[in-house]
Amino acid sequence: MPPKADLILTNAILLTMNDRMEIFSPGALAIRGDSILAAGPEAEVRAACQAGQAVDCGGKVLMPGLIDAHTHVPMTLLRGLADDLRLDVWLMGYMMPVEREFVSPDFVRLGTQLACAELIRSGVTAFADMYYFEEDVARATAEAGMRAVCSQTVLKFPAPDAASFEDSLAAARAFIEKWKGHPLIVPSVAPHAPYTCTPEILKATAQLAMEFDIPLHTHLSETALEVENMRTETGMPVIPYIKKQGLLEAKLLAAHCVHVDVGEMHTLQHYRAGVAHNPSSNLKLSSGFAPVAKMLEMGLNVGIGTDGPASNNDLDMFEEARLASLVAKATTGDPTVVPAGQALAMATRLGARALHIGDLAGSLEPGKRADLILVDLRTLHNSPHFRRDPANIYAQIVYAGKASDVTDVMVNGKWLMTKRELLTLDESALAVAAQDYARRIDTFLMAREQSVLSKLIALGGSSEQESFEVQVKVRIQDPQPALDGLSSPQIEIIRQRHYSQHDTYFLFDDPAQGRLRYREDEFLDDEGRIASVRSRLTLVGQAREGAFEHEVLLSRSRFLAPALQTLRFYREYFRPKAERELQKDRRRWLVRFRETEFFVNLDRVEHPDLGHYLEIKSATWSRMDAERKACQAIELLAVLGCSQDNTVLQDYIDL
Amino acid sequence: MPPKADLILTNAILLTMNDRMEIFSPGALAIRGDSILAAGPEAEVRAACQAGQAVDCGGKVLMPGLIDAHTHVPMTLLRGLADDLRLDVWLMGYMMPVEREFVSPDFVRLGTQLACAELIRSGVTAFADMYYFEEDVARATAEAGMRAVCSQTVLKFPAPDAASFEDSLAAARAFIEKWKGHPLIVPSVAPHAPYTCTPEILKATAQLAMEFDIPLHTHLSETALEVENMRTETGMPVIPYIKKQGLLEAKLLAAHCVHVDVGEMHTLQHYRAGVAHNPSSNLKLSSGFAPVAKMLEMGLNVGIGTDGPASNNDLDMFEEARLASLVAKATTGDPTVVPAGQALAMATRLGARALHIGDLAGSLEPGKRADLILVDLRTLHNSPHFRRDPANIYAQIVYAGKASDVTDVMVNGKWLMTKRELLTLDESALAVAAQDYARRIDTFLMAREQSVLSKLIALGGSSEQESFEVQVKVRIQDPQPALDGLSSPQIEIIRQRHYSQHDTYFLFDDPAQGRLRYREDEFLDDEGRIASVRSRLTLVGQAREGAFEHEVLLSRSRFLAPALQTLRFYREYFRPKAERELQKDRRRWLVRFRETEFFVNLDRVEHPDLGHYLEIKSATWSRMDAERKACQAIELLAVLGCSQDNTVLQDYIDL
């Protein structure tokens, strides 16, 4: 007696996406419980199984669900928050400050639900996620009925869900122990990237993955800069480095692999690592072009991912599969590479293998789980259709198909969408809740963006320095008299330095915002060679100075921060209205004069060419002290042979 | 009294897409007849106009309709016919044979209607077309209510609608005279491309365009090969060449411009030429990456086109706008270039200017025609949304928006779609009619693809040669005795040649298909240098040979064609199961022996290394003649000092 099927799907164009790329039309698929019992020509399947319920597919395409090989699903809640920015500005200027403020179990749960709704509508049945509070991602995903590899992030910085790497590693272990063996969720660990993890973290996560035989999910070789830094710091490219840390011993899922050479590809292939190619993300962030055609030719399991919806900005695997094909053609100069059928195999069978769930999903074959979709190709934008060549149907799906052509979705034998109606999620409620988050994030960022100061603080690391100073600056023709004066017995030199200072001032529409100065100090040794470099960011608040007699000034408050990013970063982040550059050679002495310490600066302003200046400064704490020091400063000026007639009140950039 | 509006659209997020990129929310737009009366903040527009009918947009985005700056709309009927092929195989192997067979006024009309339905659904209100029977394109477009620049193709080859260039030029003139001044259609002329037109054609079309002050639409610098050939043939790149032919004096719309240098861009800019960038098409055919960011920086009017749906494979301008941005970022390495707002401007205002209809369309401003769309951004795939930055809304549309988000479309003051219902076209009837064409094309191509012979004939230029031949071939150790024998007084040498022959045989699954041989003959001069090269394609039919006594053969029928394409072309077009290569050095004599002419071939088969052979051949026409010549051939063999014992029956590739 033939086996009993719970459900038979009939009258379909059945794309098995198996290794032989078999197509059956009319084809049928029999399901028992969570798994596929039979798949093949309709007559054969009907004969081989006792019919349970039968569903007529009405001539639609029946194929494996798509597999999103790399994403960060909760980031749906940050979709369209900040675009057209460079990776560092986007990440450190927007994503991380917002994540520090908002990411919580609730945020993650809602973001996951919103993503699942969109993914199901786009024909995705499984995905590989990497985020914080991953257990909440897993729970929301399982409730929505989807399959996922859920990877708990571990990194060297404090994260929204862990104060330290040890905490997140412990959380990852607990998560894996609890969820291992779940019918839908494969728990996993995600050392974020080689450059955000220490070798110790990489080794520990690799050991954890091996201990539980679960996938290890990470970002590898996404940008040229990453590879360059890795070579500088370790003398090797990224893949040999992570091999050294043991990552290749685990079931590796490597996202991006944009900048890998042939030797590295061979290594990845040898260790059966999965690769997740993310075309939209790589284009949008201009990370580069992954050598996809080459990796496929070498037999690597290359899946396709959307990456997070904050950098894509959606979860449309139809679009990604199309781009995987188009971009490979464009970059190799060969329009025959990555044909439609291969692109669709990447989005299904190869993706499942990349996630190390190839035994469960990726093709419609007996024994695999019933993860499948129905696609209606008789839409206007896909009319007419040709059937001369088996490749025609793959081309229809990949080159003209849309997410909205998906009508029905099943995961693990259970319908999640029928006739375009979601069965496990309430879309309108999710949209309302998501919009509430967006409003709060908008408010948070708008408050921050109201002032240069709050944007500076949002970057972290800045500190206020309320510097009350006595200051006098005079223009001089020749520095020699001042240099001679410094040898005077009235002056004791405590220390001296020599540096070349490059200042870039950012100016804003509203002068009340103050001015932001990016200064690079090059300390020069006795022979004028650069000994070391220091970059600082200073927000010079609105002048609160009060002029004393003799035009000696009491100075103002400042915010200081080490400039950890590039000038370009700050330019794109602060978007100044205008910029002014200033370059000067400064010799600076700390001297004692009449029992008081003063700084004496001898400046040559070289760009623009403003000549020589002598500046005398001293910190102060009271009006009386300031007045006393002002008098002494004037005396010191005289000792240094300078006339008070040439006093300059303005900053150099205002001259 | 304020002017009277026929219609006011209220409660919209109004994206004007004007030069200042003004956004009004809530915004309103007043329409009178076919034109915009007012656009701005809702309160102002309400105050400025007397309300006619009012339509509440329900908070949707109200923006100018998208402009598809380059397409071939009737090719919807060839969508997905042949993909993942190189341009030449796709064009000469599939598109042109099918077009020769099927393109007619009826085909063009149906294809245009199908395209209009898809374009309206995707929020496109105007497009620039280039095809055959352009008057039928124009009529179908006007009936569908859309705006278009309709360009009648002119080229140096016979076209489906014209036997000669003079005919198509006359047809273009008649078409332009008849349609000039139409409220929706701008008639235009399209010299197909510099490499498919003579200088005479280019000059004549430029003059025609200037005479009627209408746009001239052409393909320029699409591939590197085109530019290389142009440099070889004329000593200049493409833009200077077309300038010389007068094209820049006309209102030029230049599709592609992938391979243009900065000087050429300056020239295009100086002459106010419009550029149509086609990202999907350029990627899919691996034509290269157009320098879009640079062209925009230089102030060129760069619009975005879908190109024809046979190479895209759809007409989705949301996808194209997104790709225009993403590809520019990826190729410049700068993710801040072509931000979303600029990409959307390309798809609207700049596109209208590129089509030279900037006075009519491209932005929502008083005086322009009412060509507009409503877009619903509150979909699941576009949730949530942020409003911190005006750029947020452009990012939503460009990076996460879909064609299916368009709900309403108006052109020239008339609704073409409301609430996603098309008002001027019957989609299901179009789909049925289109499928009927597809079935006929499938049948035509399947018949053709059943045999190698019919595929060869479809390329054109081949001729049958029923060659009955007496032939004897013997293996020899040393060619010297034969060379000595040729000096025998019994033999008169009529002429002789020496060549190096490179043969590639294509073998097919079914031996009845015969074998296709691609031969490159290098004629060698007396010093062994290559004097000239000839490529030929020969389909050697199934053997119909009958062996005579002494193992002399009567040979078979062949199809011969000059090999105008590359070996790679034929490989991709015929898709052989296997290939075999053969290289030989051949010395050939035409001799007279016993009053009969024979060819004597002295071959050294070098690759694979098979040694020396002597072959004697003579054409024949009857069995009796064949038997006589067979005896003579055996005698000749003896005179040339060869033993009949070493007779070889097989072709070299079967040895």
XYZ file of N, CA and C in Angstrom, chain B residues 20-179:
480
model
N 14.258 73.404 -6.891
C 14.556 73.583 -5.464
C 14.140 72.372 -4.642
N 13.638 71.358 -5.308
C 13.210 70.115 -4.648
C 12.245 70.431 -3.493
N 11.301 71.302 -3.746
C 10.354 71.674 -2.692
C 9.398 70.533 -2.374
N 9.160 70.369 -1.071
C 8.201 69.376 -0.590
C 7.142 70.135 0.215
N 5.883 69.849 -0.022
C 4.811 70.470 0.767
C 3.986 69.372 1.415
N 3.836 69.467 2.754
C 3.090 68.432 3.453
C 2.360 69.060 4.638
N 1.024 69.155 4.604
C 0.161 68.681 3.527
C 0.230 69.624 2.338
N 0.299 69.038 1.154
C 0.372 69.821 -0.061
C -0.852 69.581 -0.920
N -1.063 70.484 -1.870
C -2.206 70.338 -2.771
C -1.797 70.773 -4.167
N -2.577 70.301 -5.141
C -2.294 70.612 -6.534
C -3.618 70.882 -7.237
N -3.666 72.012 -7.945
C -4.893 72.360 -8.679
C -4.653 72.173 -10.164
N -5.645 71.606 -10.838
C -5.539 71.285 -12.260
C -6.662 71.962 -13.029
N -6.300 72.499 -14.179
C -7.323 73.059 -15.062
C -7.060 72.520 -16.459
N -8.020 71.828 -16.983
C -7.841 71.192 -18.300
C -6.705 70.187 -18.221
N -5.719 70.365 -19.113
C -4.605 69.404 -19.147
C -3.427 69.851 -18.303
N -3.535 71.009 -17.614
C -2.342 71.602 -16.998
C -2.490 71.881 -15.503
N -1.326 72.115 -14.900
C -1.274 72.439 -13.473
C -1.500 73.940 -13.302
N -2.452 74.251 -12.428
C -2.783 75.652 -12.171
C -1.987 76.155 -10.979
N -1.850 75.294 -9.964
C -1.132 75.691 -8.741
C -0.647 74.444 -8.027
N 0.487 74.588 -7.319
C 1.032 73.492 -6.531
C 1.720 74.098 -5.325
N 1.406 73.612 -4.127
C 2.041 74.202 -2.945
C 1.391 73.723 -1.671
N 1.601 74.472 -0.571
C 0.956 74.108 0.689
C -0.558 74.099 0.496
N -1.223 73.153 1.127
C -2.655 72.972 0.884
C -3.461 74.263 1.093
N -3.183 74.944 2.189
C -3.961 76.151 2.497
C -3.794 77.196 1.393
N -2.567 77.339 0.915
C -2.317 78.349 -0.132
C -3.027 77.998 -1.437
N -2.961 76.725 -1.801
C -3.581 76.319 -3.068
C -5.097 76.462 -2.980
N -5.645 76.070 -1.843
C -7.095 76.215 -1.644
C -7.503 77.682 -1.747
N -6.669 78.555 -1.181
C -7.000 79.985 -1.194
C -6.845 80.577 -2.586
N -5.905 80.015 -3.360
C -5.582 80.614 -4.654
C -6.534 80.197 -5.773
N -7.272 79.098 -5.569
C -8.127 78.584 -6.646
C -9.565 78.397 -6.160
N -10.477 78.545 -7.058
C -11.841 78.123 -6.775
C -11.896 76.618 -6.955
N -12.390 75.956 -5.944
C -12.382 74.497 -5.986
C -13.371 73.982 -7.010
N -12.912 73.104 -7.895
C -13.839 72.304 -8.691
C -14.034 71.034 -7.893
N -13.849 69.887 -8.551
C -13.881 68.617 -7.837
C -12.646 68.526 -6.929
N -12.799 67.975 -5.728
C -11.645 67.804 -4.841
C -11.433 66.313 -4.598
N -10.181 65.903 -4.640
C -9.837 64.510 -4.354
C -8.865 64.495 -3.186
N -9.218 63.752 -2.136
C -8.350 63.639 -0.960
C -7.331 62.522 -1.228
N -6.052 62.867 -1.191
C -5.003 61.871 -1.496
C -4.674 60.987 -0.289
N -5.308 61.261 0.834
C -5.162 60.381 1.990
C -3.730 60.247 2.488
N -2.956 61.310 2.349
C -1.590 61.277 2.885
C -0.587 60.553 2.007
N -1.000 60.170 0.811
C -0.039 59.525 -0.096
C 0.909 60.566 -0.677
N 1.979 60.066 -1.284
C 2.909 60.940 -1.987
C 2.310 61.292 -3.342
N 2.301 62.584 -3.650
C 1.863 63.078 -4.954
C 3.102 63.631 -5.639
N 3.448 63.067 -6.748
C 4.696 63.487 -7.410
C 4.550 63.399 -8.923
N 5.522 63.976 -9.660
C 5.434 63.873 -11.120
C 5.528 62.417 -11.542
N 4.870 62.061 -12.629
C 5.004 60.706 -13.163
C 6.447 60.460 -13.567
N 6.851 59.200 -13.517
C 8.221 58.854 -13.898
C 8.357 58.882 -15.420
N 9.566 59.128 -15.871
C 9.818 59.229 -17.308
C 10.843 58.183 -17.706
N 10.414 57.278 -18.566
C 11.297 56.218 -19.055
C 12.003 56.775 -20.280
N 13.279 57.089 -20.120
C 13.984 57.890 -21.119
C 14.480 57.110 -22.329
N 14.354 55.788 -22.288
C 14.775 55.014 -23.469
C 14.190 53.612 -23.396
N 13.387 53.269 -24.399
C 12.828 51.917 -24.429
C 12.451 51.542 -25.856
N 12.023 50.321 -25.999
C 11.509 49.818 -27.281
C 10.235 49.071 -26.893
N 9.157 49.781 -26.678
C 7.982 49.197 -26.025
C 7.404 47.959 -26.697
N 7.398 47.870 -28.038
C 6.761 46.667 -28.609
C 7.496 45.378 -28.231
N 8.727 45.497 -27.761
C 9.495 44.297 -27.422
C 9.014 43.617 -26.142
N 7.965 44.160 -25.504
C 7.316 43.381 -24.434
C 6.957 42.000 -24.957
N 6.623 41.920 -26.242
C 6.210 40.628 -26.815
C 7.385 39.666 -26.968
N 8.602 40.134 -26.746
C 9.780 39.263 -26.836
C 10.447 39.121 -25.471
N 9.783 39.546 -24.419
C 10.309 39.503 -23.055
C 10.626 38.067 -22.638
N 11.864 37.826 -22.230
C 12.211 36.498 -21.728
C 12.348 35.452 -22.817
N 12.427 35.916 -24.064
C 12.564 34.976 -25.175
C 13.938 34.322 -25.171
N 14.965 35.100 -24.865
C 16.340 34.583 -24.892
C 17.155 35.442 -23.935
N 17.766 34.815 -22.942
C 18.511 35.563 -21.931
C 19.868 34.938 -21.695
N 20.689 35.645 -20.917
C 22.008 35.145 -20.537
C 22.865 34.850 -21.765
N 22.700 35.681 -22.773
C 23.472 35.542 -24.006
C 24.263 36.814 -24.235
N 25.305 36.659 -25.043
C 26.045 37.843 -25.422
C 25.222 38.643 -26.432
N 25.491 39.958 -26.474
C 24.712 40.859 -27.313
C 24.563 40.342 -28.740
N 25.654 39.864 -29.344
C 25.560 39.454 -30.749
C 24.681 38.209 -30.918
N 24.846 37.237 -30.009
C 24.043 36.013 -30.105
C 22.574 36.359 -29.878
N 22.336 37.195 -28.864
C 20.983 37.595 -28.532
C 20.326 38.322 -29.713
N 21.091 39.251 -30.300
C 20.536 40.109 -31.342
C 20.426 39.371 -32.672
N 21.554 38.781 -33.106
C 21.557 38.190 -34.447
C 21.046 36.763 -34.453
N 21.171 36.094 -33.303
C 20.701 34.726 -33.232
C 19.215 34.635 -32.922
N 18.700 35.582 -32.141
C 17.303 35.481 -31.709
C 16.437 36.671 -32.103
N 16.809 37.875 -31.644
C 15.909 39.013 -31.863
C 15.664 39.278 -33.344
N 16.736 39.379 -34.126
C 16.546 39.777 -35.515
C 15.809 38.722 -36.334
N 16.148 37.444 -36.201
C 15.344 36.447 -36.949
C 13.864 36.479 -36.562
N 13.588 36.638 -35.274
C 12.187 36.662 -34.840
C 11.513 37.951 -35.319
N 12.227 39.057 -35.226
C 11.643 40.317 -35.694
C 11.354 40.260 -37.198
N 12.313 39.695 -37.958
C 12.082 39.577 -39.410
C 10.796 38.812 -39.695
N 10.502 37.821 -38.861
C 9.359 36.947 -39.090
C 8.047 37.540 -38.564
N 8.102 38.233 -37.423
C 6.854 38.568 -36.716
C 6.481 40.045 -36.633
N 7.470 40.953 -36.758
C 7.134 42.358 -36.499
C 6.264 42.933 -37.615
N 5.115 43.465 -37.216
C 4.117 44.004 -38.139
C 3.382 45.120 -37.399
N 2.542 45.878 -38.086
C 1.750 46.894 -37.362
C 0.942 46.276 -36.222
N 0.411 45.080 -36.416
C -0.385 44.442 -35.368
C 0.479 44.090 -34.152
N 1.664 43.530 -34.411
C 2.616 43.174 -33.361
C 2.989 44.418 -32.546
N 3.308 45.463 -33.263
C 3.768 46.697 -32.633
C 2.660 47.319 -31.781
N 1.456 47.266 -32.289
C 0.323 47.838 -31.566
C 0.072 47.073 -30.260
N 0.048 45.750 -30.358
C -0.202 44.928 -29.173
C 0.922 45.086 -28.151
N 2.170 45.045 -28.645
C 3.310 45.191 -27.733
C 3.293 46.529 -27.021
N 2.891 47.574 -27.755
C 2.820 48.904 -27.154
C 1.739 48.951 -26.076
N 0.588 48.361 -26.376
C -0.507 48.368 -25.398
C -0.096 47.616 -24.117
N 0.543 46.461 -24.313
C 0.999 45.682 -23.165
C 1.987 46.506 -22.339
N 2.897 47.179 -23.044
C 3.887 48.006 -22.349
C 3.226 49.162 -21.618
N 2.261 49.817 -22.274
C 1.592 50.960 -21.639
C 0.919 50.516 -20.341
N 0.277 49.348 -20.368
C -0.381 48.852 -19.159
C 0.646 48.677 -18.038
N 1.783 48.074 -18.372
C 2.817 47.860 -17.360
C 3.425 49.187 -16.906
N 3.652 50.084 -17.841
C 4.250 51.379 -17.503
C 3.329 52.190 -16.592
N 2.063 52.233 -16.923
C 1.119 52.987 -16.084
C 1.125 52.399 -14.676
N 1.048 51.095 -14.579
C 1.076 50.435 -13.265
C 2.340 50.775 -12.475
N 3.441 51.055 -13.185
C 4.715 51.360 -12.522
C 4.905 52.853 -12.296
N 3.871 53.638 -12.581
C 3.965 55.076 -12.313
C 4.672 55.871 -13.391
N 4.799 55.289 -14.582
C 5.434 56.016 -15.686
C 4.353 56.755 -16.459
N 4.596 58.026 -16.735
C 3.617 58.812 -17.478
C 4.105 59.191 -18.877
N 5.424 59.094 -19.085
C 5.974 59.441 -20.410
C 7.187 58.565 -20.686
N 7.415 58.298 -21.975
C 8.581 57.495 -22.329
C 9.104 57.902 -23.700
N 10.350 57.509 -23.958
C 10.937 57.726 -25.277
C 11.102 56.363 -25.919
N 10.405 56.151 -27.033
C 10.442 54.853 -27.710
C 11.268 54.937 -28.992
N 11.780 53.796 -29.395
C 12.471 53.680 -30.683
C 12.180 52.283 -31.226
N 11.462 52.223 -32.366
C 11.183 50.908 -32.953
C 10.784 51.077 -34.411
N 10.195 50.013 -34.950
C 9.706 50.020 -36.335
C 8.196 50.306 -36.316
N 7.630 50.652 -37.448
C 6.195 50.996 -37.525
C 5.838 51.970 -36.398
N 6.633 53.027 -36.227
C 6.493 53.887 -35.052
C 5.141 54.610 -35.027
N 4.533 54.784 -36.183
C 3.218 55.430 -36.187
C 2.199 54.565 -35.429
N 2.337 53.255 -35.537
C 1.429 52.375 -34.793
C 1.726 52.416 -33.298
N 3.018 52.580 -32.947
C 3.375 52.784 -31.534
C 2.707 54.062 -31.035
N 2.824 55.129 -31.814
C 2.271 56.429 -31.420
C 0.753 56.334 -31.240
N 0.082 55.673 -32.162
C -1.373 55.594 -32.100
C -1.819 54.819 -30.856
N -1.172 53.679 -30.615
C -1.545 52.871 -29.448
C -1.241 53.625 -28.145
N -0.140 54.373 -28.124
C 0.236 55.142 -26.933
C -0.784 56.244 -26.665
N -1.136 56.968 -27.712
C -2.105 58.064 -27.555
C -3.455 57.506 -27.098
N -3.844 56.373 -27.642
C -5.115 55.761 -27.225
C -5.076 55.347 -25.756
N -3.894 54.899 -25.308
C -3.754 54.536 -23.892
C -3.664 55.762 -23.006
N -3.498 56.936 -23.623
C -3.489 58.192 -22.865
C -2.121 58.595 -22.359
N -1.064 57.909 -22.793
C 0.268 58.239 -22.293
C 0.981 59.248 -23.186
N 1.995 59.883 -22.588
C 2.836 60.819 -23.323
C 4.078 60.078 -23.807
N 4.526 60.364 -25.032
C 5.743 59.690 -25.510
C 6.434 60.475 -26.609
N 7.747 60.332 -26.623
C 8.546 60.707 -27.780
C 8.675 59.420 -28.589
N 8.063 59.404 -29.777
C 8.032 58.183 -30.587
C 9.000 58.336 -31.755
N 10.007 57.483 -31.778
C 11.098 57.676 -32.741
C 11.115 56.557 -33.772
N 10.942 56.970 -35.023
C 10.949 56.019 -36.140
C 12.393 55.640 -36.470
N 12.685 54.349 -36.414
C 14.037 53.858 -36.669
C 14.421 53.972 -38.144
N 15.657 54.394 -38.358
C 16.245 54.413 -39.696
C 17.602 53.721 -39.564
N 17.893 52.774 -40.434
C 19.214 52.131 -40.401
C 19.599 51.593 -41.757
N 20.839 51.155 -41.873
C 21.346 50.823 -43.210
C 20.917 49.446 -43.694
N 20.397 48.611 -42.815
C 19.936 47.282 -43.213
C 18.444 47.324 -43.542
N 17.958 46.331 -44.278
C 16.496 46.245 -44.451
C 15.858 46.026 -43.075
N 14.758 46.687 -42.795
C 14.085 46.586 -41.497
C 12.709 45.966 -41.715
N 12.071 45.523 -40.627
C 10.737 44.936 -40.813
C 9.749 45.892 -41.479
N 10.000 47.197 -41.349
C 9.029 48.138 -41.925
C 9.571 48.907 -43.129
N 10.762 48.544 -43.600
C 11.303 49.283 -44.734
C 12.370 48.458 -45.426
N 12.301 48.432 -46.768
C 13.277 47.660 -47.531
C 14.607 48.389 -47.604
N 14.582 49.708 -47.455
C 15.819 50.480 -47.590
C 15.764 51.688 -46.683
N 16.920 52.313 -46.511
C 17.018 53.516 -45.685
C 16.164 54.647 -46.258
N 16.129 54.755 -47.574
C 15.328 55.828 -48.177
C 13.855 55.658 -47.827
N 13.397 54.418 -47.830
C 11.998 54.157 -47.486
C 11.709 54.570 -46.042
N 12.616 54.173 -45.111
C 12.315 54.480 -43.711
C 12.443 55.976 -43.440
N 13.337 56.650 -44.163
C 13.449 58.101 -43.993
C 12.181 58.792 -44.479
N 11.665 58.328 -45.610
C 10.414 58.894 -46.135
C 9.272 58.625 -45.159
N 9.246 57.408 -44.589
C 8.196 57.079 -43.625
C 8.326 57.961 -42.383
N 9.567 58.199 -41.946
C 9.782 59.056 -40.770
C 9.265 60.462 -41.041
N 9.568 60.995 -42.239
C 9.091 62.347 -42.587
C 7.560 62.411 -42.576
N 6.940 61.425 -43.163
C 5.469 61.425 -43.218
C 4.886 61.335 -41.808
N 5.492 60.470 -40.992
C 5.042 60.301 -39.607
C 5.167 61.618 -38.830
N 6.302 62.279 -38.984
C 6.544 63.534 -38.254
C 5.564 64.607 -38.709
N 5.375 64.730 -40.018
C 4.437 65.743 -40.540
C 3.037 65.536 -39.972
N 2.644 64.276 -39.883
C 1.280 63.972 -39.452
C 1.073 64.206 -37.954
N 2.101 63.881 -37.126
C 1.910 63.876 -35.668
C 2.447 65.104 -34.951
